[in-house]
PDB file of N, CA, C and O in Angstrom:
ATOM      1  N   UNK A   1       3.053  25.860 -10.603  1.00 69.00           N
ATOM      2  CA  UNK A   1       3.897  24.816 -10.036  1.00 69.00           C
ATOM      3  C   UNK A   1       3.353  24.346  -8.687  1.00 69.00           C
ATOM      4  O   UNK A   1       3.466  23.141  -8.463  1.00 69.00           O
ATOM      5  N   UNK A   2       2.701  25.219  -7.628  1.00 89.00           N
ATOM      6  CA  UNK A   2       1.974  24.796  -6.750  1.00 89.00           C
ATOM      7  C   UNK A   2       0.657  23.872  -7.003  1.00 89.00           C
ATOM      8  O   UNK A   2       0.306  22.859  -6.398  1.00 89.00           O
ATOM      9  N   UNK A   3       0.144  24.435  -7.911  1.00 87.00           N
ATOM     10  CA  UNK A   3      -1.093  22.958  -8.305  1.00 87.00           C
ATOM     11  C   UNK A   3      -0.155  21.496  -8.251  1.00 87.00           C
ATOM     12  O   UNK A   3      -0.469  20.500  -7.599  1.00 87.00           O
ATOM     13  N   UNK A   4       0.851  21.617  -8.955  1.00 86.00           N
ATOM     14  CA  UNK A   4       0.960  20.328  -9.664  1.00 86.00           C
ATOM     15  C   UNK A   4       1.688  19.685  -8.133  1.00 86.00           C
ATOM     16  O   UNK A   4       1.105  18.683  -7.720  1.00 86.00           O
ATOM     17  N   UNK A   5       2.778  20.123  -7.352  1.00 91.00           N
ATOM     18  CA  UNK A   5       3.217  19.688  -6.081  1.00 91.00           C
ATOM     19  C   UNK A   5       1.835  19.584  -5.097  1.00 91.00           C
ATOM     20  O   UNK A   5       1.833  18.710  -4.230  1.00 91.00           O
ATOM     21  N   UNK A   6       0.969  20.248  -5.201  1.00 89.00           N
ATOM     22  CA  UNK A   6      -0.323  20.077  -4.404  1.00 89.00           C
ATOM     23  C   UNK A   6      -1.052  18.241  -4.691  1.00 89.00           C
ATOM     24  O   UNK A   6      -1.527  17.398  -3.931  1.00 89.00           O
ATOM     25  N   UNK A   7      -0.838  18.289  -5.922  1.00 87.00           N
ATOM     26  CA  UNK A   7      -1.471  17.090  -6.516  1.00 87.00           C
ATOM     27  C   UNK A   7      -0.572  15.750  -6.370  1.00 87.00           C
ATOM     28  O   UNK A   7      -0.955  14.580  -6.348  1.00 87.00           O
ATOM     29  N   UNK A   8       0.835  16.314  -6.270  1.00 88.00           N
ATOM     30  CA  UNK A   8       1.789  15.446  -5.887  1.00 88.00           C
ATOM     31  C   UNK A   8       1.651  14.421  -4.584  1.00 88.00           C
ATOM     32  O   UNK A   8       1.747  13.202  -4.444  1.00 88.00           O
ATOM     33  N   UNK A   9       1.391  15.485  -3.748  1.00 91.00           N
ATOM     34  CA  UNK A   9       1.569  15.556  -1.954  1.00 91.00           C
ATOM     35  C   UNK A   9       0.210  14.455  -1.920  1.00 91.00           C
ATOM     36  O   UNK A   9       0.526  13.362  -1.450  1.00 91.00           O
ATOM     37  N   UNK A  10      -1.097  14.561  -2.299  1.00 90.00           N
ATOM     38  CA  UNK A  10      -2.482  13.871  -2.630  1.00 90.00           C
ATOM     39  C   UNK A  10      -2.148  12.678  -3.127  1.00 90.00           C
ATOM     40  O   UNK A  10      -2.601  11.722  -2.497  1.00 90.00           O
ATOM     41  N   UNK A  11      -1.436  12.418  -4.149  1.00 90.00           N
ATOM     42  CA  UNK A  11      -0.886  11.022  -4.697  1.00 90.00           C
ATOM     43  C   UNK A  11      -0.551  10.277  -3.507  1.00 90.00           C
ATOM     44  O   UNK A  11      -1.278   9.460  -2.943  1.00 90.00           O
ATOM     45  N   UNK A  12       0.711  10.660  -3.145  1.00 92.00           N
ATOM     46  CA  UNK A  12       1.571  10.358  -2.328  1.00 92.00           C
ATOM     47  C   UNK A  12       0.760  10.100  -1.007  1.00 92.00           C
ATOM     48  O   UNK A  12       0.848   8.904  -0.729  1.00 92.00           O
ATOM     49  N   UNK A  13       0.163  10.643  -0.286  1.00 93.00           N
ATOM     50  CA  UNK A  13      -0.476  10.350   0.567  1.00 93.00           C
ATOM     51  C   UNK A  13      -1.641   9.347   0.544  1.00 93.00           C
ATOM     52  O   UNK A  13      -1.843   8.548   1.458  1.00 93.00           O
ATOM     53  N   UNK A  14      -2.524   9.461  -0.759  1.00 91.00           N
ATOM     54  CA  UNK A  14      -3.511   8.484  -0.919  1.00 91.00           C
ATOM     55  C   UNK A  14      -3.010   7.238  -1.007  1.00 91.00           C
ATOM     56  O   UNK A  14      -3.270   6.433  -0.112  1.00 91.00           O
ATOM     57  N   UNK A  15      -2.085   6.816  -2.270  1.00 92.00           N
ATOM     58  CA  UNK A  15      -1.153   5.733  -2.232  1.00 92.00           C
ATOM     59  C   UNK A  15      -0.562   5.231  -1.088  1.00 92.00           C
ATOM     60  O   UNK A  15      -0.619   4.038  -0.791  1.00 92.00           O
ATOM     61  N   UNK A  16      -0.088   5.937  -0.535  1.00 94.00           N
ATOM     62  CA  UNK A  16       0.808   5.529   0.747  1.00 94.00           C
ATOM     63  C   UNK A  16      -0.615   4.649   1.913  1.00 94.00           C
ATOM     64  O   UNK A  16      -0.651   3.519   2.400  1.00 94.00           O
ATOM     65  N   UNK A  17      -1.753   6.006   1.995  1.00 94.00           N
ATOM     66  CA  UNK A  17      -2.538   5.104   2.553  1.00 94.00           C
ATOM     67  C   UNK A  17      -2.903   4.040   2.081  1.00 94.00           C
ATOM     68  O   UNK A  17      -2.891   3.225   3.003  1.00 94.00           O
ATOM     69  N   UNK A  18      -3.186   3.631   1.272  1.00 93.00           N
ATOM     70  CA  UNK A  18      -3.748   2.084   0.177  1.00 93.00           C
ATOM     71  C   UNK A  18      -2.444   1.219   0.335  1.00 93.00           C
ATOM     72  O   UNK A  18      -2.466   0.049  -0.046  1.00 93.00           O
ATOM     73  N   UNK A  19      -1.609   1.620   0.740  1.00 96.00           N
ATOM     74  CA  UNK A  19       0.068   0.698   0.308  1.00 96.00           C
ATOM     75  C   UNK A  19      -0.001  -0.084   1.886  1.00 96.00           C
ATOM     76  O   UNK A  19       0.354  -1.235   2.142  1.00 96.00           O
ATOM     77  N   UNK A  20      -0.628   1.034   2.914  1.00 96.00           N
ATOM     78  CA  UNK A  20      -0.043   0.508   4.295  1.00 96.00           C
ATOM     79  C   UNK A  20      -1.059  -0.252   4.484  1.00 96.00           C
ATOM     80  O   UNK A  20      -0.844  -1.411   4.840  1.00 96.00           O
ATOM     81  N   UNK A  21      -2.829   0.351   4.234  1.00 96.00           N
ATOM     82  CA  UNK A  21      -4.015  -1.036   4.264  1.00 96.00           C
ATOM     83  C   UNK A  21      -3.590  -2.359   4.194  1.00 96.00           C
ATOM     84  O   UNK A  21      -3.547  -3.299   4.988  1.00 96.00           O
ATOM     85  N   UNK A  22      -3.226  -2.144   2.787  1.00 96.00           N
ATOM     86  CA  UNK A  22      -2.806  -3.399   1.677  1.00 96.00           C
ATOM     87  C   UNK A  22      -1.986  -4.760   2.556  1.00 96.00           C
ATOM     88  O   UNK A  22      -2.364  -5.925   2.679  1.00 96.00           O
ATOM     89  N   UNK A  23      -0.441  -3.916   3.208  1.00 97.00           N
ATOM     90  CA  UNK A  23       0.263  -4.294   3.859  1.00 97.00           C
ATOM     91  C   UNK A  23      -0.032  -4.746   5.374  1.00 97.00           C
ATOM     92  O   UNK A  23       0.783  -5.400   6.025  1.00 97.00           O
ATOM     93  N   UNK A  24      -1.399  -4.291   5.916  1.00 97.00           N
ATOM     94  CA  UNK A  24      -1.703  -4.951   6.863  1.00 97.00           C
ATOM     95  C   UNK A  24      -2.711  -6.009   6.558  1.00 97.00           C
ATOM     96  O   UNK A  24      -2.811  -6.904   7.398  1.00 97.00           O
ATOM     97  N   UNK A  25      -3.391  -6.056   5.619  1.00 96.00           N
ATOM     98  CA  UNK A  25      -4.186  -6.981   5.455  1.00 96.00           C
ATOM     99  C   UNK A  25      -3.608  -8.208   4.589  1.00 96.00           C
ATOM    100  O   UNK A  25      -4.304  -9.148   4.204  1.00 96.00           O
ATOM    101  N   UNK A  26      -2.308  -8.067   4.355  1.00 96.00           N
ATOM    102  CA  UNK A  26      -1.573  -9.316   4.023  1.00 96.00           C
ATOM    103  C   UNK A  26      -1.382 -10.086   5.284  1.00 96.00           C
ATOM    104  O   UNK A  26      -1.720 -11.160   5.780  1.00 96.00           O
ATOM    105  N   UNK A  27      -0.727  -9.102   5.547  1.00 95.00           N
ATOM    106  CA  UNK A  27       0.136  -9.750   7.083  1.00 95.00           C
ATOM    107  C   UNK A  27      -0.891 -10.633   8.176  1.00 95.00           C
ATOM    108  O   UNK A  27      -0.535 -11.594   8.858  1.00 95.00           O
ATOM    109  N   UNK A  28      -2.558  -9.879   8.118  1.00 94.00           N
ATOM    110  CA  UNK A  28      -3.337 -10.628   8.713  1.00 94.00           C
ATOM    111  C   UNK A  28      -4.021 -11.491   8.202  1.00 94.00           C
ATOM    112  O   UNK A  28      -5.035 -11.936   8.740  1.00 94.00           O
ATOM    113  N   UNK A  29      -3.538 -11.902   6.975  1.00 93.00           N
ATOM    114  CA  UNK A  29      -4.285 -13.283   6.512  1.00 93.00           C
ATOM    115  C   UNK A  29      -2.833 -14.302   6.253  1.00 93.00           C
ATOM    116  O   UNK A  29      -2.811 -15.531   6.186  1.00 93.00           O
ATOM    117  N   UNK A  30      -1.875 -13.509   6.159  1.00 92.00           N
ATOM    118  CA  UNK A  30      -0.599 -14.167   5.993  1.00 92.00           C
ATOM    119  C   UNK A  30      -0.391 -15.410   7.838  1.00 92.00           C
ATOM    120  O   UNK A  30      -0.198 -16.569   8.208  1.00 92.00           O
ATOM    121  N   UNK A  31      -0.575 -14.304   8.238  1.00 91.00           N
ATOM    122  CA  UNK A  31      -0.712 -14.633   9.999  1.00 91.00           C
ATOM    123  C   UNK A  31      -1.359 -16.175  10.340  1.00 91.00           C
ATOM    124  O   UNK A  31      -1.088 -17.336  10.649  1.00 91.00           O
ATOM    125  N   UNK A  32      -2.563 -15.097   9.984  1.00 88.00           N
ATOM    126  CA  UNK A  32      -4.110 -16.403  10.186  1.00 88.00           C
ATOM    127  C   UNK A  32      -3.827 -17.635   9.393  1.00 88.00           C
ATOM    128  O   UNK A  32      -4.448 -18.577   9.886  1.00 88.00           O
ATOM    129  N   UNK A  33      -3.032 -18.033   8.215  1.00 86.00           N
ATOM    130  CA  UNK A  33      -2.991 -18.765   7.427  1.00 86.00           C
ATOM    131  C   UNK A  33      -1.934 -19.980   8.383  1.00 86.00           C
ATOM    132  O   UNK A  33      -2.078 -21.141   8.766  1.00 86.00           O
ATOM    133  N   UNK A  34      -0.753 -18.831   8.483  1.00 83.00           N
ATOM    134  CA  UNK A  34      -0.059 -19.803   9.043  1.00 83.00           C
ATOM    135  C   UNK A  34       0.112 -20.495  10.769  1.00 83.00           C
ATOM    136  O   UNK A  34       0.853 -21.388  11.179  1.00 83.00           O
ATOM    137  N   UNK A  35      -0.972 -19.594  11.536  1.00 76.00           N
ATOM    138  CA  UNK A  35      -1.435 -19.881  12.369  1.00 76.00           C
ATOM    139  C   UNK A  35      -2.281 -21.293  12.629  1.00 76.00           C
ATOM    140  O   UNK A  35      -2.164 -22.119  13.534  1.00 76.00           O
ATOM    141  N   UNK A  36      -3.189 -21.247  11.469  1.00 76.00           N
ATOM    142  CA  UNK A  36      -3.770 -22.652  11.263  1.00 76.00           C
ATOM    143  C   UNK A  36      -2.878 -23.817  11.221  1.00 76.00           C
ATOM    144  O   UNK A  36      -2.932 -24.757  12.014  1.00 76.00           O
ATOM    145  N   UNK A  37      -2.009 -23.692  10.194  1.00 75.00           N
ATOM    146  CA  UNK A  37      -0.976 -24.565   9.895  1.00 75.00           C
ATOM    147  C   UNK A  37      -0.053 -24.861  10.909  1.00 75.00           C
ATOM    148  O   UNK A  37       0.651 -25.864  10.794  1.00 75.00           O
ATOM    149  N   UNK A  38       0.093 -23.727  12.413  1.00 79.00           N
ATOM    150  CA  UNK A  38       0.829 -24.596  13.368  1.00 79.00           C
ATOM    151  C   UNK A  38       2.023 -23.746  13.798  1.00 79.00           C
ATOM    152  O   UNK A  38       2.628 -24.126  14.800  1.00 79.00           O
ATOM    153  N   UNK A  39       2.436 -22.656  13.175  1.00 86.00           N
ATOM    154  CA  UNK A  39       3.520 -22.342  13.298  1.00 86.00           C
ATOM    155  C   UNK A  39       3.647 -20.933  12.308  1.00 86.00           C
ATOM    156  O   UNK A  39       3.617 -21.025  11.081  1.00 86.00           O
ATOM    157  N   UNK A  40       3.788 -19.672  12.999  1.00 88.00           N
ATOM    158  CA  UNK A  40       4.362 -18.769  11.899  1.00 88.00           C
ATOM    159  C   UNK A  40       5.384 -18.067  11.766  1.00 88.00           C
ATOM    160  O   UNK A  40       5.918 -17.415  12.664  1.00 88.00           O
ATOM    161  N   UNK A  41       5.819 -18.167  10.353  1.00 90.00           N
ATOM    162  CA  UNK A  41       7.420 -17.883  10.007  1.00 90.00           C
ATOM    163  C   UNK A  41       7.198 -16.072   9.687  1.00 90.00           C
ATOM    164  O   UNK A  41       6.678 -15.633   8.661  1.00 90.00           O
ATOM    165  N   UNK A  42       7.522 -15.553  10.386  1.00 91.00           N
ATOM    166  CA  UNK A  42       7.361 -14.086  10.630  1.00 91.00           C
ATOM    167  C   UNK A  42       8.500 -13.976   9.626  1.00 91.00           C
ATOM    168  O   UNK A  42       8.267 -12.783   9.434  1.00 91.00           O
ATOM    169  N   UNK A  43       9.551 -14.214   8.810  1.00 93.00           N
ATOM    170  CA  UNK A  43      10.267 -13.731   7.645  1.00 93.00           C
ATOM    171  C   UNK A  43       9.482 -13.774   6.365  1.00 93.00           C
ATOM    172  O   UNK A  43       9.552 -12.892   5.509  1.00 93.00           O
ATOM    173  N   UNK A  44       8.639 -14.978   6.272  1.00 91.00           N
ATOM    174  CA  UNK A  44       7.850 -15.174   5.265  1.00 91.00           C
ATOM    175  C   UNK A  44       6.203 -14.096   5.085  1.00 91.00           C
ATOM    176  O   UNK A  44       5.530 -13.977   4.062  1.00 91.00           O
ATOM    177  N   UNK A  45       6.007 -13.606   6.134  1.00 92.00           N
ATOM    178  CA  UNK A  45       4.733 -12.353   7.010  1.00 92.00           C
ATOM    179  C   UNK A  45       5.710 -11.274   6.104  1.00 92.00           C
ATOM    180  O   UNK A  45       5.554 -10.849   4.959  1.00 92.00           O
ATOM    181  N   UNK A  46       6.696 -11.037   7.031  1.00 95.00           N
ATOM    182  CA  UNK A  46       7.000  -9.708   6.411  1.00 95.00           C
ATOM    183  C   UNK A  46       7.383  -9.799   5.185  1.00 95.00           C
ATOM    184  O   UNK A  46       6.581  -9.021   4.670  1.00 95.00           O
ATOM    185  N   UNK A  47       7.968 -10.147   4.415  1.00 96.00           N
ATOM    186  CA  UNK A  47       8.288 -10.466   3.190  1.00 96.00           C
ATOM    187  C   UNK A  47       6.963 -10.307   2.202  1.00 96.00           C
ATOM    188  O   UNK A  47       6.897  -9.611   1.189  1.00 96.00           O
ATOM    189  N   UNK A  48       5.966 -11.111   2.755  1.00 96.00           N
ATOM    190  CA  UNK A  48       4.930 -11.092   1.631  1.00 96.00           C
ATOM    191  C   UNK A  48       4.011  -9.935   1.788  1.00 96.00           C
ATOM    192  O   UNK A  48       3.194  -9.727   0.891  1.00 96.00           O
ATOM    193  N   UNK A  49       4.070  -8.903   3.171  1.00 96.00           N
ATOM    194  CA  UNK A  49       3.445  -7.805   3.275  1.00 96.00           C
ATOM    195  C   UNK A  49       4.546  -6.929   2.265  1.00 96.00           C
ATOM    196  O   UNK A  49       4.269  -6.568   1.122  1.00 96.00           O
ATOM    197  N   UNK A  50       5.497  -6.746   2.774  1.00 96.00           N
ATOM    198  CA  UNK A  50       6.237  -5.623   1.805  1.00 96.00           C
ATOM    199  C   UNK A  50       6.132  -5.962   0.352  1.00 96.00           C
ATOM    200  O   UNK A  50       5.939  -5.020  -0.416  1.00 96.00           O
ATOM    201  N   UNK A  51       6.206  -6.858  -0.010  1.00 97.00           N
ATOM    202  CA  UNK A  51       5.900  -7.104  -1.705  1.00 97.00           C
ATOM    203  C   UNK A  51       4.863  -6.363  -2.176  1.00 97.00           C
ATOM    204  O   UNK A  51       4.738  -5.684  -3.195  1.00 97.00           O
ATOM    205  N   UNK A  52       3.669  -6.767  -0.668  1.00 97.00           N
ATOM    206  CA  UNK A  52       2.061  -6.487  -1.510  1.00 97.00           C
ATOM    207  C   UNK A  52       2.066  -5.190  -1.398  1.00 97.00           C
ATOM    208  O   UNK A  52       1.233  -4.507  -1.995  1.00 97.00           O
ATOM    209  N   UNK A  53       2.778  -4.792  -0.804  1.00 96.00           N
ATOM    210  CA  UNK A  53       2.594  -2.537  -0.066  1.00 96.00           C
ATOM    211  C   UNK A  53       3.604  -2.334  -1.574  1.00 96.00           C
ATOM    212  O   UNK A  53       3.204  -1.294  -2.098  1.00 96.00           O
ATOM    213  N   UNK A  54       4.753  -2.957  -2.435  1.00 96.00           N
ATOM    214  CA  UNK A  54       5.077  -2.232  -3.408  1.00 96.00           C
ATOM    215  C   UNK A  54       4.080  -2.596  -4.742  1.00 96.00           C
ATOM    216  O   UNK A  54       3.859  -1.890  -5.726  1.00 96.00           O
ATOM    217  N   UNK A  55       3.568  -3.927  -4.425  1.00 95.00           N
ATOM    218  CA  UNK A  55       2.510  -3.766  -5.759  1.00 95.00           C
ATOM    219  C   UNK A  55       1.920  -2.751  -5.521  1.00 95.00           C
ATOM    220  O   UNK A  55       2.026  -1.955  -6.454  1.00 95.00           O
ATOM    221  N   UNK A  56       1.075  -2.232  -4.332  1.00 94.00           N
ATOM    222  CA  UNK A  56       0.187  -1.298  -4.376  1.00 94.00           C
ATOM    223  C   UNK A  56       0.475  -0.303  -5.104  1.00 94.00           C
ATOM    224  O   UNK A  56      -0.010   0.030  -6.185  1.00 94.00           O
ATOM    225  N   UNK A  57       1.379   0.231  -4.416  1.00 93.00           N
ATOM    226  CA  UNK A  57       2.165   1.284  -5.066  1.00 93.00           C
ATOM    227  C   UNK A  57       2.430   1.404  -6.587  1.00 93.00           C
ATOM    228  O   UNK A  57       1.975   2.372  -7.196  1.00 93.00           O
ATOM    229  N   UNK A  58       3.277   0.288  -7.326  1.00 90.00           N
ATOM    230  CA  UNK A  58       3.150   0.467  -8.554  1.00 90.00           C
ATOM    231  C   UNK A  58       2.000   0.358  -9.332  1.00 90.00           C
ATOM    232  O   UNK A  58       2.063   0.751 -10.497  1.00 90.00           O
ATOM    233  N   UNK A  59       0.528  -0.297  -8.719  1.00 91.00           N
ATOM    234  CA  UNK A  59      -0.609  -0.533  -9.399  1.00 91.00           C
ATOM    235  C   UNK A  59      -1.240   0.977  -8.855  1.00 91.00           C
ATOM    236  O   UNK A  59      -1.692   1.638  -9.790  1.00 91.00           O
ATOM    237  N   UNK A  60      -1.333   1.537  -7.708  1.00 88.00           N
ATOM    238  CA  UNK A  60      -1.315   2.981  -7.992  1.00 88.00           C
ATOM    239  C   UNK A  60      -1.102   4.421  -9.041  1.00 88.00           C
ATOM    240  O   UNK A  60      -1.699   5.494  -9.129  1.00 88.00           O
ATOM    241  N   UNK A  61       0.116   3.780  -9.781  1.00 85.00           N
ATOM    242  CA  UNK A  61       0.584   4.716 -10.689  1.00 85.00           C
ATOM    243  C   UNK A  61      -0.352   4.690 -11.843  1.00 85.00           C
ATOM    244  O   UNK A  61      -0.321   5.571 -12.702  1.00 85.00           O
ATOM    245  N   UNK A  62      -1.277   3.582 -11.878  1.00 84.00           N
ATOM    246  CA  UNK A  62      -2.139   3.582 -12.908  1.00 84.00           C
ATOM    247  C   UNK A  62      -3.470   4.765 -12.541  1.00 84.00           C
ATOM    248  O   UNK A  62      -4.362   5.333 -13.171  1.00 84.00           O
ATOM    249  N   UNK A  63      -3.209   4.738 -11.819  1.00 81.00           N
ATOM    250  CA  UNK A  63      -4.425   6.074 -10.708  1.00 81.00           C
ATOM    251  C   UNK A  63      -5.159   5.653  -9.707  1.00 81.00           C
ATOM    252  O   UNK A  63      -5.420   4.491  -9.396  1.00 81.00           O
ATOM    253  N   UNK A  64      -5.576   6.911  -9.071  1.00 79.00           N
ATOM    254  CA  UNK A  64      -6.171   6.117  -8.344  1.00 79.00           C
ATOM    255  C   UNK A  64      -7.347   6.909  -8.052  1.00 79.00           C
ATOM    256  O   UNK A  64      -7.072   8.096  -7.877  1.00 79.00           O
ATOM    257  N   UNK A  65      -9.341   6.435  -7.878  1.00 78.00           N
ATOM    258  CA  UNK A  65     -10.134   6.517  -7.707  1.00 78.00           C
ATOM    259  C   UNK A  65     -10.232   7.827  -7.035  1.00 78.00           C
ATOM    260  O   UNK A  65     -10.640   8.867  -7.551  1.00 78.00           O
ATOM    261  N   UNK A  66      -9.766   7.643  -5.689  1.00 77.00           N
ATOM    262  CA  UNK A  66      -9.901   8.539  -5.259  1.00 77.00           C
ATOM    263  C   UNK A  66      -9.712  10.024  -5.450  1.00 77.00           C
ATOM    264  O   UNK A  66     -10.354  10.969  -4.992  1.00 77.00           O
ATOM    265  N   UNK A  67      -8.328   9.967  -6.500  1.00 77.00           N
ATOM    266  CA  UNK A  67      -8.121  11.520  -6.979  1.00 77.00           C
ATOM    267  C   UNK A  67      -8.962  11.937  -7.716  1.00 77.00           C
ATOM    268  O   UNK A  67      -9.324  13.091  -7.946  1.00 77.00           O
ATOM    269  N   UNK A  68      -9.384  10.703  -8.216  1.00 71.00           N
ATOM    270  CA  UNK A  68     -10.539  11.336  -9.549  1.00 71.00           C
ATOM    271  C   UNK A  68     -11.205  12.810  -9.780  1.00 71.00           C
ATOM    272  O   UNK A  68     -11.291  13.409  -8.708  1.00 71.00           O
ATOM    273  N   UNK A  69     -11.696  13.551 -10.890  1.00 61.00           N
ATOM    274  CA  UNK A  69     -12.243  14.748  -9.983  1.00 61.00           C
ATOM    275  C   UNK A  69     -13.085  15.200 -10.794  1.00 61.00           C
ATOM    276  O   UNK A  69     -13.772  16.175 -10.492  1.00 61.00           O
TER     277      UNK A  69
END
């Protein structure tokens, strides 16, 4: 039962890291985008970062590279 919570904790952490990347590199093209355009709507930033940090996450569950072994 310790392997498998060991492997748990590794998920969870790898994902989580890839979820928060993900979520900043929305936000900085989300930013930059609407920066150009003149004006940015920081509801529409956060909104489209948190979406992309739960795709990650659920496109995670398909696996992920890194655990590979």
């Amino acid at each position: 039962m310790n392997k498998d919570r060991e492997k748990i904790v590794k998920w969870f952490k790898a994902a989580g890291v890839r979820a928060l990347k993900t979520v900043a590199q929305t936000a900085v093209a989300t930013i930059g985008t609407a920066a150009v355009l003149g004006e940015v709507n920081w509801l529409a930033v956060a909104s489209a970062s948190v979406l992309a940090g739960v795709l990650s996450l659920l496109t995670s569950v398909a696996g992920l590279p890194e655990l590979e072994e």
